[in-house]
PDB file of C-alpha atoms in Angstrom:
ATOM      1  CA  MET A 915      24.644   0.937  -3.387  1.00  0.00           C
ATOM      2  CA  VAL A 916      21.290  -0.229  -1.882  1.00  0.00           C
ATOM      3  CA  PHE A 917      20.466  -3.807  -2.737  1.00  0.00           C
ATOM      4  CA  ARG A 918      16.758  -4.517  -3.326  1.00  0.00           C
ATOM      5  CA  HIS A 919      15.425  -8.010  -3.680  1.00  0.00           C
ATOM      6  CA  PRO A 920      12.869  -8.280  -6.573  1.00  0.00           C
ATOM      7  CA  GLN A 921      10.259  -9.664  -4.148  1.00  0.00           C
ATOM      8  CA  GLN A 922      10.815  -6.867  -1.579  1.00  0.00           C
ATOM      9  CA  HIS A 923       7.943  -4.668  -2.763  1.00  0.00           C
ATOM     10  CA  GLY A 924       5.338  -7.453  -2.550  1.00  0.00           C
ATOM     11  CA  LEU A 925       6.540  -8.528   0.860  1.00  0.00           C
ATOM     12  CA  HIS A 926       6.501  -4.947   2.071  1.00  0.00           C
ATOM     13  CA  ARG A 927       2.733  -4.798   1.469  1.00  0.00           C
ATOM     14  CA  HIS A 928       2.163  -8.196   3.074  1.00  0.00           C
ATOM     15  CA  GLU A 929       4.633  -8.200   6.008  1.00  0.00           C
ATOM     16  CA  PRO A 930       6.188  -4.702   6.254  1.00  0.00           C
ATOM     17  CA  TYR A 931       8.273  -5.323   9.376  1.00  0.00           C
ATOM     18  CA  LEU A 932       9.694  -8.542   8.073  1.00  0.00           C
ATOM     19  CA  ALA A 933      10.332  -6.903   4.705  1.00  0.00           C
ATOM     20  CA  LYS A 934      12.346  -4.117   6.436  1.00  0.00           C
ATOM     21  CA  PHE A 935      14.366  -6.739   8.426  1.00  0.00           C
ATOM     22  CA  LEU A 936      15.053  -8.755   5.326  1.00  0.00           C
ATOM     23  CA  GLY A 937      16.102  -5.654   3.523  1.00  0.00           C
ATOM     24  CA  SER A 938      18.765  -5.071   6.184  1.00  0.00           C
ATOM     25  CA  LEU A 939      19.918  -8.652   5.798  1.00  0.00           C
ATOM     26  CA  ASP A 940      20.168  -8.202   2.035  1.00  0.00           C
ATOM     27  CA  VAL A 941      22.511  -5.252   2.631  1.00  0.00           C
ATOM     28  CA  LEU A 942      24.587  -7.353   5.064  1.00  0.00           C
ATOM     29  CA  ALA A 943      24.678 -10.267   2.608  1.00  0.00           C
ATOM     30  CA  GLU A 944      25.881  -7.965  -0.158  1.00  0.00           C
ATOM     31  CA  GLN A 945      28.632  -6.656   2.070  1.00  0.00           C
ATOM     32  CA  LYS A 946      29.691 -10.279   2.806  1.00  0.00           C
ATOM     33  CA  ARG A 947      29.836 -11.128  -0.866  1.00  0.00           C
ATOM     34  CA  SER A 948      31.823  -7.999  -1.634  1.00  0.00           C
ATOM     35  CA  ILE A 949      34.411  -8.956   0.980  1.00  0.00           C
ATOM     36  CA  LEU A 950      34.599 -12.552  -0.224  1.00  0.00           C
ATOM     37  CA  SER A 951      35.015 -11.520  -3.855  1.00  0.00           C
ATOM     38  CA  ASP A 952      37.801  -8.952  -3.087  1.00  0.00           C
ATOM     39  CA  THR A 953      40.924 -10.440  -4.698  1.00  0.00           C
ATOM     40  CA  VAL A 954      43.233  -7.987  -2.957  1.00  0.00           C
ATOM     41  CA  LEU A 955      42.440  -9.253   0.531  1.00  0.00           C
ATOM     42  CA  THR A 956      44.079 -12.256   2.058  1.00  0.00           C
ATOM     43  CA  GLU A 957      41.987 -14.969   3.677  1.00  0.00           C
ATOM     44  CA  SER A 958      42.802 -13.691   7.205  1.00  0.00           C
ATOM     45  CA  GLN A 959      41.910 -10.134   6.157  1.00  0.00           C
ATOM     46  CA  LYS A 960      38.606 -11.353   4.694  1.00  0.00           C
ATOM     47  CA  GLN A 961      37.734 -13.159   7.888  1.00  0.00           C
ATOM     48  CA  GLU A 962      38.698 -10.071   9.939  1.00  0.00           C
ATOM     49  CA  ASN A 963      36.375  -7.892   7.809  1.00  0.00           C
ATOM     50  CA  LEU A 964      33.583 -10.426   8.055  1.00  0.00           C
ATOM     51  CA  ASP A 965      33.967 -10.540  11.815  1.00  0.00           C
ATOM     52  CA  GLY A 966      33.633  -6.722  11.851  1.00  0.00           C
ATOM     53  CA  LEU A 967      30.227  -6.694   9.994  1.00  0.00           C
ATOM     54  CA  ASN A 968      27.244  -5.352  11.915  1.00  0.00           C
ATOM     55  CA  LEU A 969      23.615  -5.032  11.030  1.00  0.00           C
ATOM     56  CA  PRO A 970      23.212  -1.808   8.933  1.00  0.00           C
ATOM     57  CA  GLY A 971      22.823   1.232  11.082  1.00  0.00           C
ATOM     58  CA  THR A 972      23.512  -0.587  14.345  1.00  0.00           C
ATOM     59  CA  SER A 973      26.467  -1.923  16.405  1.00  0.00           C
ATOM     60  CA  ALA A 974      24.745  -5.315  16.700  1.00  0.00           C
ATOM     61  CA  LYS A 975      26.171  -8.540  15.339  1.00  0.00           C
ATOM     62  CA  LEU A 976      23.838 -10.838  13.405  1.00  0.00           C
ATOM     63  CA  GLU A 977      24.371 -13.625  15.909  1.00  0.00           C
ATOM     64  CA  ASP A 978      23.223 -11.295  18.709  1.00  0.00           C
ATOM     65  CA  LEU A 979      19.664 -11.451  17.438  1.00  0.00           C
ATOM     66  CA  CYS A 980      19.306 -15.131  18.249  1.00  0.00           C
ATOM     67  CA  VAL A 981      17.102 -15.620  15.168  1.00  0.00           C
ATOM     68  CA  PHE A 982      16.470 -19.160  13.902  1.00  0.00           C
ATOM     69  CA  PHE A 983      15.131 -20.609  10.701  1.00  0.00           C
ATOM     70  CA  GLN A 984      11.563 -20.074  11.680  1.00  0.00           C
ATOM     71  CA  PHE A 985       8.748 -17.726  10.614  1.00  0.00           C
ATOM     72  CA  THR A 986       6.859 -16.031  13.380  1.00  0.00           C
ATOM     73  CA  PRO A 987       3.436 -14.598  12.390  1.00  0.00           C
ATOM     74  CA  SER A 988       2.556 -11.053  13.349  1.00  0.00           C
ATOM     75  CA  SER A 989      -0.703 -12.032  14.981  1.00  0.00           C
ATOM     76  CA  LYS A 990      -2.231 -14.846  17.067  1.00  0.00           C
ATOM     77  CA  VAL A 991      -5.145 -15.014  14.689  1.00  0.00           C
ATOM     78  CA  TYR A 992      -3.111 -17.297  12.360  1.00  0.00           C
ATOM     79  CA  GLY A 993      -3.335 -20.116  14.911  1.00  0.00           C
ATOM     80  CA  TYR A 994       0.340 -20.896  15.289  1.00  0.00           C
ATOM     81  CA  THR A 995       3.314 -19.178  16.889  1.00  0.00           C
ATOM     82  CA  GLU A 996       6.198 -20.291  14.619  1.00  0.00           C
ATOM     83  CA  PHE A 997       6.822 -22.404  11.516  1.00  0.00           C
ATOM     84  CA  ASP A 998      10.135 -24.029  10.543  1.00  0.00           C
ATOM     85  CA  LEU A 999      11.408 -22.662   7.229  1.00  0.00           C
ATOM     86  CA  LYS A1000      13.290 -25.913   6.769  1.00  0.00           C
ATOM     87  CA  PRO A1001      13.492 -29.191   8.695  1.00  0.00           C
ATOM     88  CA  GLY A1002      14.971 -28.617  12.142  1.00  0.00           C
ATOM     89  CA  GLY A1003      14.751 -24.850  11.618  1.00  0.00           C
ATOM     90  CA  GLN A1004      14.157 -24.270  15.308  1.00  0.00           C
ATOM     91  CA  HIS A1005      17.813 -25.444  15.914  1.00  0.00           C
ATOM     92  CA  ILE A1006      19.420 -23.644  13.027  1.00  0.00           C
ATOM     93  CA  PRO A1007      20.587 -20.094  14.011  1.00  0.00           C
ATOM     94  CA  LEU A1008      20.799 -17.326  11.437  1.00  0.00           C
ATOM     95  CA  SER A1009      24.462 -16.447  10.598  1.00  0.00           C
ATOM     96  CA  LEU A1010      26.531 -14.817   7.884  1.00  0.00           C
ATOM     97  CA  GLN A1011      27.013 -18.263   6.411  1.00  0.00           C
ATOM     98  CA  ASN A1012      23.389 -18.944   5.748  1.00  0.00           C
ATOM     99  CA  ILE A1013      22.005 -15.464   5.520  1.00  0.00           C
ATOM    100  CA  GLU A1014      20.959 -15.707   1.819  1.00  0.00           C
ATOM    101  CA  GLU A1015      19.189 -19.007   2.438  1.00  0.00           C
ATOM    102  CA  TYR A1016      17.234 -17.543   5.342  1.00  0.00           C
ATOM    103  CA  CYS A1017      16.119 -14.517   3.266  1.00  0.00           C
ATOM    104  CA  ASP A1018      15.061 -16.733   0.301  1.00  0.00           C
ATOM    105  CA  LEU A1019      13.113 -19.140   2.550  1.00  0.00           C
ATOM    106  CA  SER A1020      11.380 -16.343   4.394  1.00  0.00           C
ATOM    107  CA  ARG A1021      10.229 -14.686   1.285  1.00  0.00           C
ATOM    108  CA  SER A1022       9.216 -17.957  -0.284  1.00  0.00           C
ATOM    109  CA  PHE A1023       7.083 -18.851   2.758  1.00  0.00           C
ATOM    110  CA  CYS A1024       5.349 -15.466   2.875  1.00  0.00           C
ATOM    111  CA  LEU A1025       4.625 -15.157  -0.842  1.00  0.00           C
ATOM    112  CA  ASP A1026       4.465 -18.776  -2.055  1.00  0.00           C
ATOM    113  CA  THR A1027       4.677 -21.967  -0.030  1.00  0.00           C
ATOM    114  CA  GLY A1028       3.022 -20.481   3.107  1.00  0.00           C
ATOM    115  CA  ILE A1029      -0.082 -19.243   1.232  1.00  0.00           C
ATOM    116  CA  ARG A1030      -0.252 -21.846  -1.568  1.00  0.00           C
ATOM    117  CA  ARG A1031      -3.307 -23.667  -0.193  1.00  0.00           C
ATOM    118  CA  GLN A1032      -5.167 -20.415   0.240  1.00  0.00           C
ATOM    119  CA  MET A1033      -4.251 -19.296  -3.252  1.00  0.00           C
ATOM    120  CA  GLU A1034      -5.331 -22.616  -4.800  1.00  0.00           C
ATOM    121  CA  ALA A1035      -8.706 -22.283  -2.953  1.00  0.00           C
ATOM    122  CA  PHE A1036      -9.065 -18.706  -4.198  1.00  0.00           C
ATOM    123  CA  LYS A1037      -8.275 -19.851  -7.762  1.00  0.00           C
ATOM    124  CA  GLY A1038     -10.823 -22.613  -7.536  1.00  0.00           C
ATOM    125  CA  GLY A1039     -13.558 -20.262  -6.148  1.00  0.00           C
ATOM    126  CA  PHE A1040     -12.753 -17.551  -8.695  1.00  0.00           C
ATOM    127  CA  ASN A1041     -12.774 -20.074 -11.522  1.00  0.00           C
ATOM    128  CA  THR A1042     -16.423 -21.046 -10.707  1.00  0.00           C
ATOM    129  CA  VAL A1043     -17.442 -17.389 -11.305  1.00  0.00           C
ATOM    130  CA  PHE A1044     -15.085 -16.350 -14.105  1.00  0.00           C
ATOM    131  CA  SER A1045     -13.022 -18.868 -16.074  1.00  0.00           C
ATOM    132  CA  LEU A1046      -9.339 -18.386 -15.500  1.00  0.00           C
ATOM    133  CA  SER A1047      -8.729 -19.212 -19.166  1.00  0.00           C
ATOM    134  CA  HIS A1048     -10.178 -15.793 -20.020  1.00  0.00           C
ATOM    135  CA  VAL A1049      -7.815 -14.120 -17.623  1.00  0.00           C
ATOM    136  CA  LYS A1050      -4.791 -15.014 -19.710  1.00  0.00           C
ATOM    137  CA  MET A1051      -5.569 -12.230 -22.185  1.00  0.00           C
ATOM    138  CA  PHE A1052      -4.737  -9.655 -19.565  1.00  0.00           C
ATOM    139  CA  THR A1053      -1.399  -8.636 -18.088  1.00  0.00           C
ATOM    140  CA  PRO A1054      -1.164  -8.672 -14.264  1.00  0.00           C
ATOM    141  CA  GLN A1055      -1.420  -4.857 -14.239  1.00  0.00           C
ATOM    142  CA  GLU A1056      -4.497  -4.857 -16.525  1.00  0.00           C
ATOM    143  CA  PHE A1057      -6.263  -7.520 -14.424  1.00  0.00           C
ATOM    144  CA  ARG A1058      -5.544  -5.686 -11.244  1.00  0.00           C
ATOM    145  CA  LEU A1059      -7.036  -2.582 -12.704  1.00  0.00           C
ATOM    146  CA  LEU A1060     -10.174  -4.424 -13.692  1.00  0.00           C
ATOM    147  CA  LEU A1061     -10.579  -5.877 -10.252  1.00  0.00           C
ATOM    148  CA  CYS A1062      -9.429  -3.024  -8.068  1.00  0.00           C
ATOM    149  CA  GLY A1063      -9.869   0.076 -10.194  1.00  0.00           C
ATOM    150  CA  GLU A1064      -7.477   3.035 -10.183  1.00  0.00           C
ATOM    151  CA  MET A1065      -5.424   2.461  -6.992  1.00  0.00           C
ATOM    152  CA  SER A1066      -3.648   5.823  -7.470  1.00  0.00           C
ATOM    153  CA  PRO A1067      -6.466   8.263  -8.167  1.00  0.00           C
ATOM    154  CA  ASP A1068      -5.623  10.649 -10.977  1.00  0.00           C
ATOM    155  CA  TRP A1069      -7.661  13.604 -12.137  1.00  0.00           C
ATOM    156  CA  SER A1070      -7.168  17.021 -13.742  1.00  0.00           C
ATOM    157  CA  ARG A1071      -9.076  20.208 -13.426  1.00  0.00           C
ATOM    158  CA  ASP A1072     -10.802  19.436 -16.699  1.00  0.00           C
ATOM    159  CA  ASP A1073     -11.828  15.988 -15.448  1.00  0.00           C
ATOM    160  CA  LEU A1074     -13.397  17.427 -12.355  1.00  0.00           C
ATOM    161  CA  LEU A1075     -15.268  20.125 -14.275  1.00  0.00           C
ATOM    162  CA  GLU A1076     -16.571  17.627 -16.826  1.00  0.00           C
ATOM    163  CA  TYR A1077     -17.436  14.643 -14.651  1.00  0.00           C
ATOM    164  CA  THR A1078     -18.466  16.219 -11.372  1.00  0.00           C
ATOM    165  CA  GLU A1079     -22.111  17.529 -11.041  1.00  0.00           C
ATOM    166  CA  PRO A1080     -22.734  20.754  -8.995  1.00  0.00           C
ATOM    167  CA  LYS A1081     -26.357  21.006  -7.921  1.00  0.00           C
ATOM    168  CA  PHE A1082     -28.812  22.470  -5.429  1.00  0.00           C
ATOM    169  CA  GLY A1083     -27.030  25.702  -4.612  1.00  0.00           C
ATOM    170  CA  TYR A1084     -23.889  25.270  -6.743  1.00  0.00           C
ATOM    171  CA  THR A1085     -23.170  25.736 -10.461  1.00  0.00           C
ATOM    172  CA  ARG A1086     -20.044  25.297 -12.501  1.00  0.00           C
ATOM    173  CA  GLU A1087     -19.380  29.067 -12.069  1.00  0.00           C
ATOM    174  CA  SER A1088     -19.871  29.120  -8.273  1.00  0.00           C
ATOM    175  CA  SER A1089     -16.835  30.201  -6.360  1.00  0.00           C
ATOM    176  CA  GLY A1090     -17.367  27.431  -3.774  1.00  0.00           C
ATOM    177  CA  PHE A1091     -17.496  24.724  -6.422  1.00  0.00           C
ATOM    178  CA  LEU A1092     -14.431  26.122  -8.226  1.00  0.00           C
ATOM    179  CA  ASN A1093     -12.520  26.322  -4.966  1.00  0.00           C
ATOM    180  CA  LEU A1094     -13.318  22.654  -4.355  1.00  0.00           C
ATOM    181  CA  VAL A1095     -12.023  21.707  -7.859  1.00  0.00           C
ATOM    182  CA  GLU A1096      -8.782  23.527  -7.124  1.00  0.00           C
ATOM    183  CA  VAL A1097      -8.381  21.868  -3.745  1.00  0.00           C
ATOM    184  CA  LEU A1098      -8.974  18.426  -5.238  1.00  0.00           C
ATOM    185  CA  VAL A1099      -6.429  19.082  -7.960  1.00  0.00           C
ATOM    186  CA  GLU A1100      -3.806  20.122  -5.381  1.00  0.00           C
ATOM    187  CA  MET A1101      -4.362  17.071  -3.247  1.00  0.00           C
ATOM    188  CA  SER A1102      -1.584  14.497  -2.826  1.00  0.00           C
ATOM    189  CA  GLY A1103      -2.127  10.819  -3.731  1.00  0.00           C
ATOM    190  CA  PRO A1104      -3.012   9.744  -0.105  1.00  0.00           C
ATOM    191  CA  GLU A1105      -5.282  12.714   0.286  1.00  0.00           C
ATOM    192  CA  ARG A1106      -7.136  11.863  -2.906  1.00  0.00           C
ATOM    193  CA  LYS A1107      -7.634   8.271  -1.652  1.00  0.00           C
ATOM    194  CA  ASN A1108      -9.020   9.577   1.651  1.00  0.00           C
ATOM    195  CA  PHE A1109     -11.366  11.918  -0.217  1.00  0.00           C
ATOM    196  CA  LEU A1110     -12.740   9.114  -2.386  1.00  0.00           C
ATOM    197  CA  GLN A1111     -13.158   6.890   0.654  1.00  0.00           C
ATOM    198  CA  PHE A1112     -15.024   9.714   2.348  1.00  0.00           C
ATOM    199  CA  ALA A1113     -17.267  10.689  -0.584  1.00  0.00           C
ATOM    200  CA  THR A1114     -17.916   7.360  -2.297  1.00  0.00           C
ATOM    201  CA  GLY A1115     -17.045   4.675   0.228  1.00  0.00           C
ATOM    202  CA  CYS A1116     -14.213   3.356  -1.894  1.00  0.00           C
ATOM    203  CA  SER A1117     -10.635   4.705  -1.981  1.00  0.00           C
ATOM    204  CA  SER A1118     -10.135   3.857  -5.682  1.00  0.00           C
ATOM    205  CA  LEU A1119     -11.724   4.853  -8.985  1.00  0.00           C
ATOM    206  CA  PRO A1120     -13.124   2.449 -11.571  1.00  0.00           C
ATOM    207  CA  PRO A1121     -11.052   1.800 -14.729  1.00  0.00           C
ATOM    208  CA  GLY A1122     -11.321   5.023 -16.779  1.00  0.00           C
ATOM    209  CA  GLY A1123     -11.308   7.230 -13.691  1.00  0.00           C
ATOM    210  CA  LEU A1124     -13.969   9.837 -12.849  1.00  0.00           C
ATOM    211  CA  ALA A1125     -15.590   9.452 -16.250  1.00  0.00           C
ATOM    212  CA  ASN A1126     -16.758   5.950 -15.241  1.00  0.00           C
ATOM    213  CA  LEU A1127     -17.719   6.696 -11.625  1.00  0.00           C
ATOM    214  CA  ASN A1128     -21.373   5.729 -11.364  1.00  0.00           C
ATOM    215  CA  PRO A1129     -23.259   7.581 -10.002  1.00  0.00           C
ATOM    216  CA  ARG A1130     -21.143  10.647 -10.698  1.00  0.00           C
ATOM    217  CA  LEU A1131     -19.762  12.722  -7.837  1.00  0.00           C
ATOM    218  CA  THR A1132     -22.368  15.342  -7.018  1.00  0.00           C
ATOM    219  CA  VAL A1133     -21.595  18.477  -5.029  1.00  0.00           C
ATOM    220  CA  VAL A1134     -24.518  20.249  -3.303  1.00  0.00           C
ATOM    221  CA  ARG A1135     -24.590  23.254  -1.031  1.00  0.00           C
ATOM    222  CA  LYS A1136     -24.953  22.434   2.673  1.00  0.00           C
ATOM    223  CA  GLU A1137     -27.121  24.899   4.478  1.00  0.00           C
ATOM    224  CA  GLY A1138     -27.365  25.593   8.175  1.00  0.00           C
ATOM    225  CA  GLU A1139     -25.582  27.362  10.940  1.00  0.00           C
ATOM    226  CA  GLY A1140     -21.886  27.042  11.763  1.00  0.00           C
ATOM    227  CA  GLY A1141     -20.314  28.977   8.925  1.00  0.00           C
ATOM    228  CA  ASP A1142     -16.607  28.203   8.478  1.00  0.00           C
ATOM    229  CA  SER A1143     -16.732  25.820  11.478  1.00  0.00           C
ATOM    230  CA  CYS A1144     -19.185  23.523   9.751  1.00  0.00           C
ATOM    231  CA  LEU A1145     -17.807  20.316   8.230  1.00  0.00           C
ATOM    232  CA  PRO A1146     -18.735  18.814   4.877  1.00  0.00           C
ATOM    233  CA  SER A1147     -20.928  15.617   4.965  1.00  0.00           C
ATOM    234  CA  VAL A1148     -21.684  12.940   2.525  1.00  0.00           C
ATOM    235  CA  ASN A1149     -24.172  10.398   1.314  1.00  0.00           C
ATOM    236  CA  THR A1150     -21.842   7.697   0.002  1.00  0.00           C
ATOM    237  CA  CYS A1151     -24.604   5.622  -1.594  1.00  0.00           C
ATOM    238  CA  VAL A1152     -25.255   8.234  -4.247  1.00  0.00           C
ATOM    239  CA  HIS A1153     -21.849   9.919  -4.106  1.00  0.00           C
ATOM    240  CA  TYR A1154     -23.212  13.158  -2.731  1.00  0.00           C
ATOM    241  CA  LEU A1155     -20.838  15.685  -1.163  1.00  0.00           C
ATOM    242  CA  LYS A1156     -22.637  18.267   0.911  1.00  0.00           C
ATOM    243  CA  LEU A1157     -20.378  21.303   1.009  1.00  0.00           C
ATOM    244  CA  PRO A1158     -20.944  24.519   2.991  1.00  0.00           C
ATOM    245  CA  GLU A1159     -20.161  27.802   1.368  1.00  0.00           C
ATOM    246  CA  TYR A1160     -16.861  28.649   3.050  1.00  0.00           C
ATOM    247  CA  SER A1161     -15.272  32.091   3.207  1.00  0.00           C
ATOM    248  CA  SER A1162     -12.082  31.040   1.428  1.00  0.00           C
ATOM    249  CA  LYS A1163     -10.384  28.208  -0.380  1.00  0.00           C
ATOM    250  CA  GLN A1164      -7.991  27.673   2.481  1.00  0.00           C
ATOM    251  CA  VAL A1165     -10.855  27.158   4.949  1.00  0.00           C
ATOM    252  CA  LEU A1166     -12.496  24.813   2.512  1.00  0.00           C
ATOM    253  CA  ARG A1167      -9.257  22.763   2.235  1.00  0.00           C
ATOM    254  CA  GLU A1168      -8.842  22.581   6.040  1.00  0.00           C
ATOM    255  CA  ARG A1169     -12.408  21.443   6.671  1.00  0.00           C
ATOM    256  CA  LEU A1170     -12.355  18.933   3.812  1.00  0.00           C
ATOM    257  CA  LEU A1171      -9.158  17.368   4.953  1.00  0.00           C
ATOM    258  CA  GLN A1172     -10.404  17.339   8.535  1.00  0.00           C
ATOM    259  CA  SER A1173     -13.430  15.325   7.356  1.00  0.00           C
ATOM    260  CA  THR A1174     -11.601  12.944   5.072  1.00  0.00           C
ATOM    261  CA  GLN A1175      -9.026  12.097   7.678  1.00  0.00           C
ATOM    262  CA  GLU A1176     -11.596  10.896  10.091  1.00  0.00           C
ATOM    263  CA  LYS A1177     -11.345   7.107  10.335  1.00  0.00           C
ATOM    264  CA  GLY A1178     -14.199   4.753  10.934  1.00  0.00           C
ATOM    265  CA  SER A1179     -16.996   7.229  10.549  1.00  0.00           C
ATOM    266  CA  ILE A1180     -19.544   7.997   7.814  1.00  0.00           C
ATOM    267  CA  LEU A1181     -21.078  11.487   7.894  1.00  0.00           C
ATOM    268  CA  ILE A1182     -24.596  11.521   6.473  1.00  0.00           C
ATOM    269  CA  SER A1183     -26.894  14.466   6.880  1.00  0.00           C
TER     270      SER A1183
END
């Protein structure tokens, strides 16, 4: 059985390496509790089993890590190198005896006490723009959707045909446009996010999906030399995708993915 702490998902997004480490400690702590609760084992057998515990997937003992009750930030931009998770934390080594406390304090610091001042400042600033009393009508999931849009882009073939505009060289019956629709439908979640970032400048869709994207995604035919070696380009301000007429759907997919996977560049032509 894999033990997962309820805060593990949130921490994974905020501090992925720490989350992975704490996940390993959770497994170790669960093994410890299992040994201690085993009514068949004698006290000496329990201690022997405890002494034989290693970090999951390694031959290392917990004490070999020389970890103390401190939080160490992942970057120097935070302005400090360590923070005691409890008074005298720099002198308290992590061990099997206090492993649960260490995990709880680490998660609490990252997701609560360590960011409380920043969150209070954010709440105060947000409240000056939009009263927090009105937010209470939404669930956390609904409010996130309003603020961030569709974080996992979802569309069907019908959506693309209805809410995407082919123009200037393409029609809804054009093979090049229909090939694009098929490629977009077949894309994975991350590929869809990359495509949206490439074509619109934002990796998510507004609430309601493509139907509420404004302006709508427009696909126009890109003229010029290059043939199958030519890459698509975009005008993100107006959601224009400039697509060459490729010789096959496979070539279209390869060139589109090549373009959308480029980081830190905006192609406008």
